CSV table of C-alpha atoms and ligand atoms in Angstrom, one decimal:
chain,number,residue,atom,x,y,z
A,1,UNK,CA,93.5,82.5,105.7
A,2,UNK,CA,95.8,82.7,108.7
A,3,UNK,CA,97.5,86.1,109.2
A,4,UNK,CA,95.6,87.7,106.4
A,5,UNK,CA,91.8,87.4,107.1
A,6,UNK,CA,92.5,88.8,110.6
A,7,UNK,CA,93.7,92.0,109.0
A,8,UNK,CA,90.5,92.3,106.7
A,9,UNK,CA,87.9,91.6,109.5
A,10,UNK,CA,85.0,93.8,108.8
A,11,UNK,CA,83.8,94.1,112.5
A,12,UNK,CA,87.3,95.1,113.6
A,13,UNK,CA,87.4,97.6,110.9
A,14,UNK,CA,84.2,99.1,112.1
A,15,UNK,CA,85.6,99.3,115.5
A,16,UNK,CA,88.8,101.1,114.3
A,17,UNK,CA,86.7,103.4,112.0
A,18,UNK,CA,84.6,104.3,115.0
A,19,UNK,CA,87.7,105.0,117.1
A,20,UNK,CA,89.1,107.3,114.3
A,21,UNK,CA,85.8,109.1,114.1
A,22,UNK,CA,85.8,109.7,117.9
A,23,UNK,CA,89.3,110.9,118.1
A,24,UNK,CA,89.6,113.3,115.1
A,25,UNK,CA,89.4,116.9,115.8
A,26,UNK,CA,86.6,118.3,113.6
A,27,UNK,CA,88.0,121.8,113.8
A,28,UNK,CA,91.1,120.7,111.6
A,29,UNK,CA,92.0,118.5,108.8
A,30,UNK,CA,94.5,115.7,108.5
A,31,UNK,CA,96.6,115.0,105.4
A,32,UNK,CA,98.6,111.8,105.6
A,33,UNK,CA,101.0,110.8,102.7
A,34,UNK,CA,101.2,107.1,102.0
A,35,UNK,CA,104.7,106.9,100.4
A,36,UNK,CA,104.4,103.4,99.3
A,37,UNK,CA,102.4,102.3,96.3
A,38,UNK,CA,101.4,99.3,97.9
A,39,UNK,CA,99.5,101.3,100.5
A,40,UNK,CA,97.9,103.4,97.7
A,41,UNK,CA,96.8,100.1,96.2
A,42,UNK,CA,95.3,98.9,99.5
A,43,UNK,CA,93.5,102.1,100.2
A,44,UNK,CA,91.6,101.9,97.0
A,45,UNK,CA,91.2,98.2,96.9
A,46,UNK,CA,89.6,98.0,100.3
A,47,UNK,CA,87.8,101.4,100.2
A,48,UNK,CA,89.7,102.7,103.3
A,49,UNK,CA,89.2,106.3,102.3
A,50,UNK,CA,85.4,105.7,102.6
A,51,UNK,CA,85.8,104.7,106.2
A,52,UNK,CA,87.6,107.8,107.1
A,53,UNK,CA,85.9,111.0,108.4
A,54,UNK,CA,85.7,113.7,105.8
A,55,UNK,CA,88.5,115.8,107.2
A,56,UNK,CA,91.0,112.8,107.0
A,57,UNK,CA,92.7,112.8,103.6
A,58,UNK,CA,95.4,110.5,101.9
A,59,UNK,CA,98.0,112.1,99.8
A,60,UNK,CA,99.6,109.6,97.3
A,61,UNK,CA,103.4,109.7,97.3
A,62,UNK,CA,106.1,108.5,95.0
A,63,UNK,CA,106.5,105.0,96.4
A,64,UNK,CA,105.8,103.1,93.3
A,65,UNK,CA,109.1,102.0,91.9
A,66,UNK,CA,107.9,101.9,88.3
A,67,UNK,CA,106.5,105.3,88.5
A,68,UNK,CA,109.6,107.1,89.7
A,69,UNK,CA,112.0,105.8,87.1
A,70,UNK,CA,113.0,108.7,84.8
A,71,UNK,CA,112.2,108.3,81.2
A,72,UNK,CA,115.9,108.7,80.4
A,73,UNK,CA,116.7,105.4,82.1
A,74,UNK,CA,114.0,103.6,80.3
A,75,UNK,CA,115.5,105.1,77.0
A,76,UNK,CA,118.8,103.6,78.1
A,77,UNK,CA,117.3,100.2,78.6
A,78,UNK,CA,115.6,100.2,75.3
A,79,UNK,CA,119.0,101.2,73.7
A,80,UNK,CA,120.7,98.3,75.5
A,81,UNK,CA,118.1,96.0,74.0
A,82,UNK,CA,118.0,97.5,70.5
A,83,UNK,CA,121.4,98.9,69.7
A,84,UNK,CA,123.6,96.7,71.9
A,85,UNK,CA,121.5,93.5,71.2
A,86,UNK,CA,121.5,92.2,74.7
A,87,UNK,CA,119.0,89.9,76.3
A,88,UNK,CA,117.2,92.5,78.5
A,89,UNK,CA,115.5,90.9,81.5
A,90,UNK,CA,113.1,92.8,83.7
A,91,UNK,CA,110.0,92.7,85.8
A,92,UNK,CA,106.7,92.7,84.0
A,93,UNK,CA,105.4,96.2,84.9
A,94,UNK,CA,108.5,97.9,83.5
A,95,UNK,CA,107.8,96.5,80.1
A,96,UNK,CA,104.8,98.7,79.7
A,97,UNK,CA,106.1,102.0,80.6
A,98,UNK,CA,106.2,104.4,77.7
A,99,UNK,CA,109.6,105.8,76.8
A,100,UNK,CA,110.4,109.2,75.1
A,101,UNK,CA,108.9,108.0,71.8
A,102,UNK,CA,105.8,106.6,73.4
A,103,UNK,CA,107.1,103.1,72.7
A,104,UNK,CA,107.8,100.5,75.4
A,105,UNK,CA,109.8,97.3,75.9
A,106,UNK,CA,106.9,95.3,74.7
A,107,UNK,CA,106.9,97.2,71.5
A,108,UNK,CA,110.7,96.9,71.3
A,109,UNK,CA,110.4,93.2,71.6
A,110,UNK,CA,107.7,93.1,68.9
A,111,UNK,CA,110.2,95.0,66.7
A,112,UNK,CA,112.9,92.4,67.3
A,113,UNK,CA,114.7,93.2,70.5
A,114,UNK,CA,115.2,90.4,72.9
A,115,UNK,CA,113.3,91.5,76.0
A,116,UNK,CA,112.3,88.9,78.5
A,117,UNK,CA,110.1,89.3,81.5
A,118,UNK,CA,111.4,87.6,84.6
A,119,UNK,CA,109.9,87.1,88.1
A,120,UNK,CA,113.2,87.2,89.9
A,121,UNK,CA,116.9,87.8,89.5
A,122,UNK,CA,117.3,84.0,89.6
A,123,UNK,CA,115.5,83.8,86.2
A,124,UNK,CA,118.0,86.5,84.8
A,125,UNK,CA,120.9,84.4,86.0
A,126,UNK,CA,119.4,81.2,84.5
A,127,UNK,CA,119.0,83.0,81.2
A,128,UNK,CA,122.6,84.0,81.3
A,129,UNK,CA,123.7,80.5,81.9
A,130,UNK,CA,121.6,79.1,79.2
A,131,UNK,CA,122.9,81.7,76.6
A,132,UNK,CA,126.7,81.9,77.1
A,133,UNK,CA,127.1,83.5,73.7
A,134,UNK,CA,124.8,86.4,74.5
A,135,UNK,CA,125.1,89.4,76.9
A,136,UNK,CA,122.4,89.4,79.5
A,137,UNK,CA,121.5,92.5,81.3
A,138,UNK,CA,119.1,92.7,84.3
A,139,UNK,CA,117.2,95.9,84.3
A,140,UNK,CA,117.0,96.5,88.0
A,141,UNK,CA,114.5,98.9,89.5
A,142,UNK,CA,113.0,99.2,92.9
A,143,UNK,CA,113.5,100.5,96.5
A,144,UNK,CA,115.3,98.9,99.3
A,145,UNK,CA,113.1,95.8,99.1
A,146,UNK,CA,114.2,94.7,95.7
A,147,UNK,CA,118.0,95.7,96.1
A,148,UNK,CA,119.1,92.7,98.2
A,149,UNK,CA,118.1,90.1,95.5
A,150,UNK,CA,120.0,92.1,92.8
A,151,UNK,CA,123.1,92.1,95.1
A,152,UNK,CA,122.7,88.4,95.6
A,153,UNK,CA,122.6,87.8,91.8
A,154,UNK,CA,125.8,89.9,91.3
A,155,UNK,CA,127.6,88.0,93.9
A,156,UNK,CA,126.4,84.7,92.4
A,157,UNK,CA,127.4,85.8,88.9
A,158,UNK,CA,130.9,86.6,90.3
A,159,UNK,CA,131.2,83.4,92.2
A,160,UNK,CA,130.2,81.4,89.1
A,161,UNK,CA,132.4,83.4,86.8
A,162,UNK,CA,129.5,84.3,84.6
A,163,UNK,CA,131.1,86.6,81.9
A,164,UNK,CA,127.9,87.5,80.1
A,165,UNK,CA,125.8,88.8,82.9
A,166,UNK,CA,125.5,92.5,84.1
A,167,UNK,CA,123.0,94.7,86.0
A,168,UNK,CA,121.6,98.1,84.8
A,169,UNK,CA,121.1,99.5,88.3
A,170,UNK,CA,118.3,101.9,89.1
A,171,UNK,CA,117.7,101.0,92.8
A,172,UNK,CA,116.6,104.0,94.8
A,173,UNK,CA,116.4,104.9,98.4
A,174,UNK,CA,113.3,105.8,100.4
A,175,UNK,CA,114.5,108.2,103.2
A,176,UNK,CA,116.2,110.8,100.9
A,177,UNK,CA,113.0,110.9,98.8
A,178,UNK,CA,110.8,111.6,101.8
A,179,UNK,CA,113.2,114.3,103.0
A,180,UNK,CA,113.1,115.8,99.5
A,181,UNK,CA,109.4,116.0,99.4
A,182,UNK,CA,109.2,117.8,102.7
A,183,UNK,CA,111.8,120.4,101.8
A,184,UNK,CA,111.6,120.8,98.0
A,185,UNK,CA,111.2,124.3,96.9
A,186,UNK,CA,108.5,123.3,94.3
A,187,UNK,CA,106.1,122.1,96.9
A,188,UNK,CA,106.8,125.0,99.2
A,189,UNK,CA,106.2,127.4,96.4
A,190,UNK,CA,103.0,125.8,95.3
A,191,UNK,CA,101.9,125.7,98.8
A,192,UNK,CA,99.3,123.1,97.8
A,193,UNK,CA,100.5,119.9,99.5
A,194,UNK,CA,99.8,119.7,103.2
A,195,UNK,CA,101.3,116.7,104.9
A,196,UNK,CA,100.7,116.2,108.6
A,197,UNK,CA,102.2,112.7,108.7
A,198,UNK,CA,103.4,109.7,106.8
A,199,UNK,CA,102.3,106.1,106.5
A,200,UNK,CA,105.8,104.7,106.4
A,201,UNK,CA,106.6,101.8,103.9
A,202,UNK,CA,106.3,98.3,105.1
A,203,UNK,CA,108.5,96.1,102.9
A,204,UNK,CA,111.2,98.6,102.6
A,205,UNK,CA,111.3,99.0,106.4
A,206,UNK,CA,111.6,95.3,106.9
A,207,UNK,CA,115.0,95.7,105.3
A,208,UNK,CA,116.1,99.1,106.6
A,209,UNK,CA,114.3,99.1,110.0
A,210,UNK,CA,112.5,102.0,111.6
A,211,UNK,CA,115.5,104.0,112.7
A,212,UNK,CA,116.3,105.7,109.4
A,213,UNK,CA,113.1,107.7,109.6
A,214,UNK,CA,113.9,109.1,113.1
A,215,UNK,CA,116.0,111.9,111.5
A,216,UNK,CA,113.4,113.5,109.6
A,217,UNK,CA,110.5,112.9,112.0
A,218,UNK,CA,112.5,115.1,114.3
A,219,UNK,CA,113.9,117.5,111.7
A,220,UNK,CA,110.6,118.1,109.9
A,221,UNK,CA,108.4,117.5,113.0
A,222,UNK,CA,106.2,115.0,111.1
A,223,UNK,CA,105.0,111.8,112.7
A,224,UNK,CA,105.6,108.5,110.9
A,225,UNK,CA,103.9,105.3,111.5
A,226,UNK,CA,105.2,102.2,109.6
A,227,UNK,CA,102.2,100.5,108.4
A,228,UNK,CA,101.4,97.0,107.0
A,229,UNK,CA,99.6,96.6,103.6
A,230,UNK,CA,96.3,95.1,104.8
A,231,UNK,CA,93.3,97.4,105.4
A,232,UNK,CA,93.3,97.1,109.1
A,233,UNK,CA,97.0,97.9,109.2
A,234,UNK,CA,96.4,101.1,107.3
A,235,UNK,CA,93.4,102.1,109.5
A,236,UNK,CA,95.2,101.4,112.7
A,237,UNK,CA,98.2,103.3,111.5
A,238,UNK,CA,95.9,106.4,110.6
A,239,UNK,CA,94.5,106.1,114.1
A,240,UNK,CA,98.1,106.2,115.5
A,241,UNK,CA,99.0,109.2,113.3
A,242,UNK,CA,95.8,111.1,114.4
A,243,UNK,CA,96.7,110.6,118.1
A,244,UNK,CA,100.3,111.9,117.4
A,245,UNK,CA,98.9,115.0,115.6
A,246,UNK,CA,96.4,115.6,118.2
A,247,UNK,CA,99.0,115.4,121.0
A,248,UNK,CA,101.6,117.4,119.1
A,249,UNK,CA,104.0,114.6,118.8
A,250,UNK,CA,106.2,113.7,115.9
A,251,UNK,CA,107.7,110.3,116.5
A,252,UNK,CA,108.4,107.1,114.4
A,253,UNK,CA,106.0,104.5,115.5
A,254,UNK,CA,105.8,100.9,114.2
A,255,UNK,CA,102.3,99.3,113.6
A,256,UNK,CA,103.9,96.6,111.5
A,257,UNK,CA,105.7,95.0,114.4
A,258,UNK,CA,105.0,91.5,113.0
A,259,UNK,CA,107.6,92.2,110.3
A,260,UNK,CA,109.6,95.4,111.0
A,261,UNK,CA,112.2,96.0,113.7
A,262,UNK,CA,114.0,99.0,114.7
A,263,UNK,CA,117.3,97.7,113.2
A,264,UNK,CA,116.0,96.0,110.1
A,265,UNK,CA,117.5,93.0,108.4
A,266,UNK,CA,121.3,93.2,109.0
A,267,UNK,CA,122.1,90.4,106.6
A,268,UNK,CA,120.3,92.1,103.7
A,269,UNK,CA,122.0,95.5,104.6
A,270,UNK,CA,125.5,93.9,104.6
A,271,UNK,CA,124.8,92.3,101.3
A,272,UNK,CA,123.7,95.5,99.7
A,273,UNK,CA,126.5,97.5,101.1
A,274,UNK,CA,129.1,95.0,99.9
A,275,UNK,CA,127.9,95.2,96.3
A,276,UNK,CA,126.5,98.8,95.9
A,277,UNK,CA,127.4,102.3,96.9
A,278,UNK,CA,125.6,105.7,97.0
A,279,UNK,CA,125.4,107.7,93.7
A,280,UNK,CA,126.1,111.4,94.2
A,281,UNK,CA,122.6,112.1,92.9
A,282,UNK,CA,119.9,110.5,90.9
A,283,UNK,CA,117.1,112.0,88.8
A,284,UNK,CA,113.7,110.8,90.0
A,285,UNK,CA,110.7,111.0,87.8
A,286,UNK,CA,108.6,113.8,89.1
A,287,UNK,CA,110.9,114.8,91.9
A,288,UNK,CA,113.9,115.8,89.9
A,289,UNK,CA,117.5,115.3,91.0
A,290,UNK,CA,117.9,114.1,94.6
A,291,UNK,CA,121.3,113.9,96.2
A,292,UNK,CA,122.4,110.5,97.5
A,293,UNK,CA,119.2,108.9,96.7
A,294,UNK,CA,120.1,105.9,94.6
A,295,UNK,CA,122.7,103.2,94.3
A,296,UNK,CA,125.4,102.2,91.8
A,297,UNK,CA,127.5,99.0,91.5
A,298,UNK,CA,130.7,99.3,93.4
A,299,UNK,CA,133.9,99.2,91.5
A,300,UNK,CA,134.8,95.8,92.9
A,301,UNK,CA,131.8,94.5,90.8
A,302,UNK,CA,132.5,96.7,87.8
A,303,UNK,CA,132.6,93.7,85.4
A,304,UNK,CA,128.9,93.2,86.2
A,305,UNK,CA,127.9,96.8,85.8
A,306,UNK,CA,126.0,97.4,82.5
A,307,UNK,CA,126.7,101.1,82.6
A,308,UNK,CA,130.4,100.3,82.4
A,309,UNK,CA,130.2,97.3,80.1
A,310,UNK,CA,128.0,99.1,77.5
A,311,UNK,CA,128.4,102.6,76.0
A,312,UNK,CA,125.1,104.4,76.4
A,313,UNK,CA,124.4,107.4,74.3
A,314,UNK,CA,123.4,110.6,76.1
A,315,UNK,CA,120.1,111.8,74.7
A,316,UNK,CA,117.4,114.4,75.6
A,317,UNK,CA,114.6,112.5,77.1
A,318,UNK,CA,111.2,114.0,77.7
A,319,UNK,CA,107.9,113.3,79.5
A,320,UNK,CA,104.6,112.7,77.6
A,321,UNK,CA,103.0,116.1,76.9
A,322,UNK,CA,100.1,116.8,79.3
A,323,UNK,CA,101.0,113.8,81.5
A,324,UNK,CA,100.7,115.0,85.1
A,325,UNK,CA,102.8,112.2,86.7
A,326,UNK,CA,105.3,114.6,88.0
A,327,UNK,CA,102.7,116.6,90.0
A,328,UNK,CA,101.0,113.4,91.1
A,329,UNK,CA,104.2,111.9,92.4
A,330,UNK,CA,104.8,114.9,94.5
A,331,UNK,CA,101.3,114.8,95.9
A,332,UNK,CA,100.6,118.2,94.3
A,333,UNK,CA,97.8,116.9,92.1
A,334,UNK,CA,95.4,113.9,92.0
A,335,UNK,CA,95.0,111.6,88.9
A,336,UNK,CA,91.7,113.1,88.3
A,337,UNK,CA,93.3,116.5,87.7
A,338,UNK,CA,94.9,115.1,84.6
A,339,UNK,CA,92.9,115.7,81.5
A,340,UNK,CA,94.2,112.5,79.9
A,341,UNK,CA,92.9,110.4,82.9
A,342,UNK,CA,90.4,107.8,81.8
A,343,UNK,CA,90.2,109.4,78.4
A,344,UNK,CA,93.4,108.8,76.4
A,345,UNK,CA,95.2,107.2,79.3
A,346,UNK,CA,94.1,103.9,80.8
A,347,UNK,CA,95.8,100.8,82.1
A,348,UNK,CA,95.4,99.3,78.6
A,349,UNK,CA,97.0,102.4,77.0
A,350,UNK,CA,99.2,104.1,79.7
A,351,UNK,CA,100.5,107.4,78.6
A,352,UNK,CA,102.5,108.0,81.9
A,353,UNK,CA,104.1,105.6,84.4
A,354,UNK,CA,101.5,106.2,87.2
A,355,UNK,CA,99.0,104.3,85.0
A,356,UNK,CA,101.2,101.3,84.5
A,357,UNK,CA,101.7,99.5,87.8
A,358,UNK,CA,98.8,98.6,90.1
A,359,UNK,CA,100.7,100.6,92.7
A,360,UNK,CA,100.6,103.7,90.6
A,361,UNK,CA,98.1,106.4,91.8
A,362,UNK,CA,96.5,106.7,88.3
A,363,UNK,CA,96.1,103.0,88.0
A,364,UNK,CA,94.6,102.7,91.5
A,365,UNK,CA,92.1,105.5,90.8
A,366,UNK,CA,91.1,103.8,87.6
A,367,UNK,CA,90.7,100.4,89.0
A,368,UNK,CA,89.1,101.1,92.3
A,369,UNK,CA,88.3,104.7,92.8
A,370,UNK,CA,86.9,106.1,89.7
A,371,UNK,CA,83.4,104.5,90.4
A,372,UNK,CA,83.5,105.3,94.1
A,373,UNK,CA,80.5,107.5,94.0
A,374,UNK,CA,78.3,104.7,92.6
A,375,UNK,CA,79.5,102.1,94.9
A,376,UNK,CA,78.7,101.7,98.6
A,377,UNK,CA,81.6,101.6,101.1
A,378,UNK,CA,82.8,98.1,101.6
A,379,UNK,CA,85.7,96.2,102.9
A,380,UNK,CA,85.6,93.4,100.4
A,381,UNK,CA,87.8,93.9,97.4
A,382,UNK,CA,86.2,95.6,94.5
A,383,UNK,CA,86.8,92.7,92.1
B,1,SF4,S1,96.3,109.8,83.8
B,1,SF4,FE1,98.1,109.0,82.6
B,1,SF4,S2,98.8,110.8,81.6
B,1,SF4,FE2,97.6,111.5,83.3
B,1,SF4,S3,99.1,111.7,85.0
B,1,SF4,FE3,98.2,109.7,85.1
B,1,SF4,S4,99.7,108.4,84.0
B,1,SF4,FE4,100.1,110.6,83.3
């Protein structure tokens, strides 16, 4: 397959692995956080960790959009569907995340709520057109990658004069979360998480470019390499990070040059900034409240803002008892540190959000990592 197989080539992988082995300083250890859930998935799927020297470690960050949505926002979505009787449209993974009562949107649908899985915002718009007598709400989640399609849907709804379409906006921003991880008092107090550098997100960076990371590479003196999602992308990026660490550099480098530029996608950025504005703060699952880390619908598009159109009751939400998702999303603990992992909590019966999406650390451990000791290292997918 052109442009995919090249990045899964086993001979090349062995060459890069040998270069990494030759360049690591065996007198120290290296801890690299992959912020993006897509990287977590790739690391486990292709056994990249097995190709690393023993002193190179991956720390799994909070880059899975399903995992970082706080339970309170999911409770709100359930309320929109059940109490307000809207047609609630959302992406598939979101339907399986447990809410405060350990129900989820699939269960709400089974109990009579009109919840529909969509593949794109275009599906949600189509449903609104087909059901002019019903209110249709798109439950929007995700980082900078999924934000432009939501903005485009809002603009289309306005242009068409759709009166029954709105967005429940939960879009979050990557750079503030990375900064928060580096300076959060919890992580400093625990003193457990050691991060020597970051694998920067790839899809997110295709929209925002590499420049937004320069501030904290300098401020926190951590190297960042924007990495593609294929196994060779990840390995080459690790090699670039190791070189920076060894040389005492802390720069933003771009391994994913076939997609990411310094400036990013201007058209997408302009679209997002026309429709959305920064929230003063937003509560992230596992990370707590982070200033200026999420978006809300601008007043100019208030008619399409579900938070303004519907009155949502304020309720006390809580995480599942014993679920370690908050610590896992901070990189403080690993999924196997959770006593529910692979016992009560599995992808078929997720107790926390990290077990829901394939990009969640717990689901990745379950699917690819749990049997590592019994399997030889290999580059072919473990399917
Ligand atoms: S294994 Fe399940 S309960 Fe434990 S941290 Fe992961 S998602 Fe939460």
